[in-house]
Short mmCIF file of N, CA and C in Angstrom, two decimals:
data_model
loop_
_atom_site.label_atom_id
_atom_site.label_comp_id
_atom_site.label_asym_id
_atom_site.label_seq_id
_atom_site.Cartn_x
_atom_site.Cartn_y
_atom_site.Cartn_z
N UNK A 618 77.60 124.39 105.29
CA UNK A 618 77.62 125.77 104.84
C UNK A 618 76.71 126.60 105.76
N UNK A 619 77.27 127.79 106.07
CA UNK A 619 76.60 128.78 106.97
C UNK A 619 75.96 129.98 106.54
N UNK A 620 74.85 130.29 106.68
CA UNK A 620 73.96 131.59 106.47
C UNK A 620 73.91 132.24 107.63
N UNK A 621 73.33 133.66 107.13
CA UNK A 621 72.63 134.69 108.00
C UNK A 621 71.41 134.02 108.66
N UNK A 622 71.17 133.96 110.20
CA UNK A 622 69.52 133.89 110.13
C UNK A 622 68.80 134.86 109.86
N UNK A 623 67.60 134.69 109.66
CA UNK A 623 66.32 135.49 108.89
C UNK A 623 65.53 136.41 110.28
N UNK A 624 66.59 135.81 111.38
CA UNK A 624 65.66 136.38 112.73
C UNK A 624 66.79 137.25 113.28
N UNK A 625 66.70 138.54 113.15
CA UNK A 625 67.89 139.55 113.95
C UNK A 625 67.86 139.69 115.47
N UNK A 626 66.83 139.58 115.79
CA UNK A 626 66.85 138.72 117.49
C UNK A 626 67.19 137.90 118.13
N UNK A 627 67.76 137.04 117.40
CA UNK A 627 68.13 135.33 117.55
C UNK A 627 69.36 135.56 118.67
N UNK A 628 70.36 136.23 118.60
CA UNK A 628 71.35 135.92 119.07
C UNK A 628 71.64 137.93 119.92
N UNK A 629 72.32 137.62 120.59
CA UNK A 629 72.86 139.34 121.36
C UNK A 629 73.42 139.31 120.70
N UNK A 630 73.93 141.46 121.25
CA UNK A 630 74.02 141.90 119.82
C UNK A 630 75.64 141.61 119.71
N UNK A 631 76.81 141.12 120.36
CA UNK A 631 77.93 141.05 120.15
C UNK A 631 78.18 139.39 119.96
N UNK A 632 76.99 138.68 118.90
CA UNK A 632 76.71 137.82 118.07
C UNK A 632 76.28 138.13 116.76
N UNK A 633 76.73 136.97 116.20
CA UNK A 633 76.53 137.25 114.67
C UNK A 633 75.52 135.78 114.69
N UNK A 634 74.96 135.73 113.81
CA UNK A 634 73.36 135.03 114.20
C UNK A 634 73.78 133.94 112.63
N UNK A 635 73.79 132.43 112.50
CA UNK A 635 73.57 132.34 111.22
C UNK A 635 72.78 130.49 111.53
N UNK A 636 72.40 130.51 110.32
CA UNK A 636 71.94 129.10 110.04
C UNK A 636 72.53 128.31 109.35
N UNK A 637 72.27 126.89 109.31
CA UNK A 637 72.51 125.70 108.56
C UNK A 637 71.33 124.92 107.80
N UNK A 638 71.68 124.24 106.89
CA UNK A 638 70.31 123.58 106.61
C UNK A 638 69.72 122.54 107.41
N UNK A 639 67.98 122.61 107.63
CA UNK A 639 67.88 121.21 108.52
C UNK A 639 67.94 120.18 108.21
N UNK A 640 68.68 119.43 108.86
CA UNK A 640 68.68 117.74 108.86
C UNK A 640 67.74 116.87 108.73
N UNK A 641 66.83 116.57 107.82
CA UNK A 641 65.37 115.59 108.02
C UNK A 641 64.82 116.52 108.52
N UNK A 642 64.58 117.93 108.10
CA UNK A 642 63.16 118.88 108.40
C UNK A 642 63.16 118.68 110.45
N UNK A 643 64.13 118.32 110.66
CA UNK A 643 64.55 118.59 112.59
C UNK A 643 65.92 119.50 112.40
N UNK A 644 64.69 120.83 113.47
CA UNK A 644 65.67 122.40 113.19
C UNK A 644 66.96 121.68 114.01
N UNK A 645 68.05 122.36 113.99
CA UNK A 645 69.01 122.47 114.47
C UNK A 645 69.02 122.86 116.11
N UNK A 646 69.95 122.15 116.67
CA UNK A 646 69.91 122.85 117.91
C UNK A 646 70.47 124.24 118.16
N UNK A 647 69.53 125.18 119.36
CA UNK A 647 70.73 126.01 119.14
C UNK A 647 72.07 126.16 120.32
N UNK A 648 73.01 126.73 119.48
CA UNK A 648 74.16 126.92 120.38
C UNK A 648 74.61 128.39 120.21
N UNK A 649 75.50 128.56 121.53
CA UNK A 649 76.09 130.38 121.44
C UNK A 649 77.39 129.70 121.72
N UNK A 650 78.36 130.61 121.53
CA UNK A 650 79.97 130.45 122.19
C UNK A 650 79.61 132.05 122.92
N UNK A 651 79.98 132.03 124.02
CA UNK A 651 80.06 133.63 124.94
C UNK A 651 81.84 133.87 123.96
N UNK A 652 81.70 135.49 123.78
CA UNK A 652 82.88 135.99 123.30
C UNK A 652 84.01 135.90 123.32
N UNK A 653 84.21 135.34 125.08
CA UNK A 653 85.66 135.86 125.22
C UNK A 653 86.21 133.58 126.15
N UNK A 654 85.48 133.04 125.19
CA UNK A 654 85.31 131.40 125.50
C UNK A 654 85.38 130.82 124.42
N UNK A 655 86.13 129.86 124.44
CA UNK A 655 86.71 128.58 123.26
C UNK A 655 85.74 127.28 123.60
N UNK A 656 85.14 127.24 124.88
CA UNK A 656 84.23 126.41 125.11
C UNK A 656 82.97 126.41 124.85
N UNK A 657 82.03 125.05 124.62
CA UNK A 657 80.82 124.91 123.96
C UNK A 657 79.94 125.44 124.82
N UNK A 658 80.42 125.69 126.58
CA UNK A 658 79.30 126.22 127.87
C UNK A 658 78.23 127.66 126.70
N UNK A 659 77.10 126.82 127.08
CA UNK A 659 75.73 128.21 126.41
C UNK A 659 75.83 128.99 127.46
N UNK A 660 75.41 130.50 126.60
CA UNK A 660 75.12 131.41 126.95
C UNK A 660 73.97 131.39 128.72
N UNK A 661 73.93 131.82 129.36
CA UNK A 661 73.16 131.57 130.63
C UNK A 661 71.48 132.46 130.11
N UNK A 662 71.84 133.46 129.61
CA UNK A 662 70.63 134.34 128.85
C UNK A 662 69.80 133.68 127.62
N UNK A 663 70.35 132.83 127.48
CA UNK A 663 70.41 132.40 125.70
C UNK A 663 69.59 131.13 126.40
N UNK A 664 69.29 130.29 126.95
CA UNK A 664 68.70 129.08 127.33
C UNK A 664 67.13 129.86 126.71
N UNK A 665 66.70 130.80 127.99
CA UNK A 665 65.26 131.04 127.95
C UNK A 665 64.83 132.03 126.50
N UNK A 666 65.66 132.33 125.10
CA UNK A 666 65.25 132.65 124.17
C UNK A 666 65.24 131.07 123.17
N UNK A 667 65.78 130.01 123.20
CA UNK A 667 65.87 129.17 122.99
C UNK A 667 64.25 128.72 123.06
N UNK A 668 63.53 128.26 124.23
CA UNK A 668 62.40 128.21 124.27
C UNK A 668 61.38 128.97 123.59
N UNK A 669 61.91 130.42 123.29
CA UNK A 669 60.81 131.07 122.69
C UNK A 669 61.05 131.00 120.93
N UNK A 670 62.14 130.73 120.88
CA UNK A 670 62.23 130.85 118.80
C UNK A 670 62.54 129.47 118.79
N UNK A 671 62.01 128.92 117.85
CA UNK A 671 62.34 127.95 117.11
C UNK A 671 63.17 127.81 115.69
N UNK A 672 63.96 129.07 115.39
CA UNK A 672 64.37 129.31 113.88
C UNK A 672 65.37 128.73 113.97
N UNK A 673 65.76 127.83 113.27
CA UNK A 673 67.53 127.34 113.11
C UNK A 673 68.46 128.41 112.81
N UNK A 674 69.37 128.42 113.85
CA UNK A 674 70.09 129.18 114.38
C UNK A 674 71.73 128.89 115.05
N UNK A 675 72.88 129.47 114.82
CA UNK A 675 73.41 129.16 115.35
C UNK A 675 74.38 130.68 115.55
N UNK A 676 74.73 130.89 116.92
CA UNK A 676 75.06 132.38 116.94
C UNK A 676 76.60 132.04 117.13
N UNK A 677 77.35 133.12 116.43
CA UNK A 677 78.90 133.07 116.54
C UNK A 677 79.18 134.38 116.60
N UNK A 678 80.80 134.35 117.09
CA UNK A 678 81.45 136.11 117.65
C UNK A 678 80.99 136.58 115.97
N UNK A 679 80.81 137.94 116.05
CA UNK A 679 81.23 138.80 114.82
C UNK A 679 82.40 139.22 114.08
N UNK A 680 82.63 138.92 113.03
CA UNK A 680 84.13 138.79 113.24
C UNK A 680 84.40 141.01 112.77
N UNK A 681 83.61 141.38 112.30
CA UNK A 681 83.71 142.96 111.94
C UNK A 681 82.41 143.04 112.13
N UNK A 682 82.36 144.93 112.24
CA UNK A 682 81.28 145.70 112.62
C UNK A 682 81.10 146.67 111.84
#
């Protein structure tokens, strides 16, 4: 099951930002899908915010605005 994350920074803004619960209290990794890609390739921007948050996170397209 998927949530909102609690961090509105987590993900750019033509991401929708959400969480999962952690597994044995070990956050989740994070992952992006880029918008216009069916493939798991991360974001190139998204590596070095990765290092800075630790919030379980997982960013997906938005599906409305």
């Amino acid at each position: 099951m998927l949530f909102r994350c609690e961090n509105s920074g987590c993900c750019p803004d033509n991401m929708a930002c959400v969480t999962d619960k952690e597994d044995e209290g070990v956050p989740i990794v994070f992952r992006i899908r880029p918008p216009n890609h069916k493939n798991k390739q991360r974001h190139p921007m998204f590596i070095e915010l990765m290092a800075k948050n630790h919030s379980s996170c997982i960013c997906d397209d938005i599906i409305t605005k």
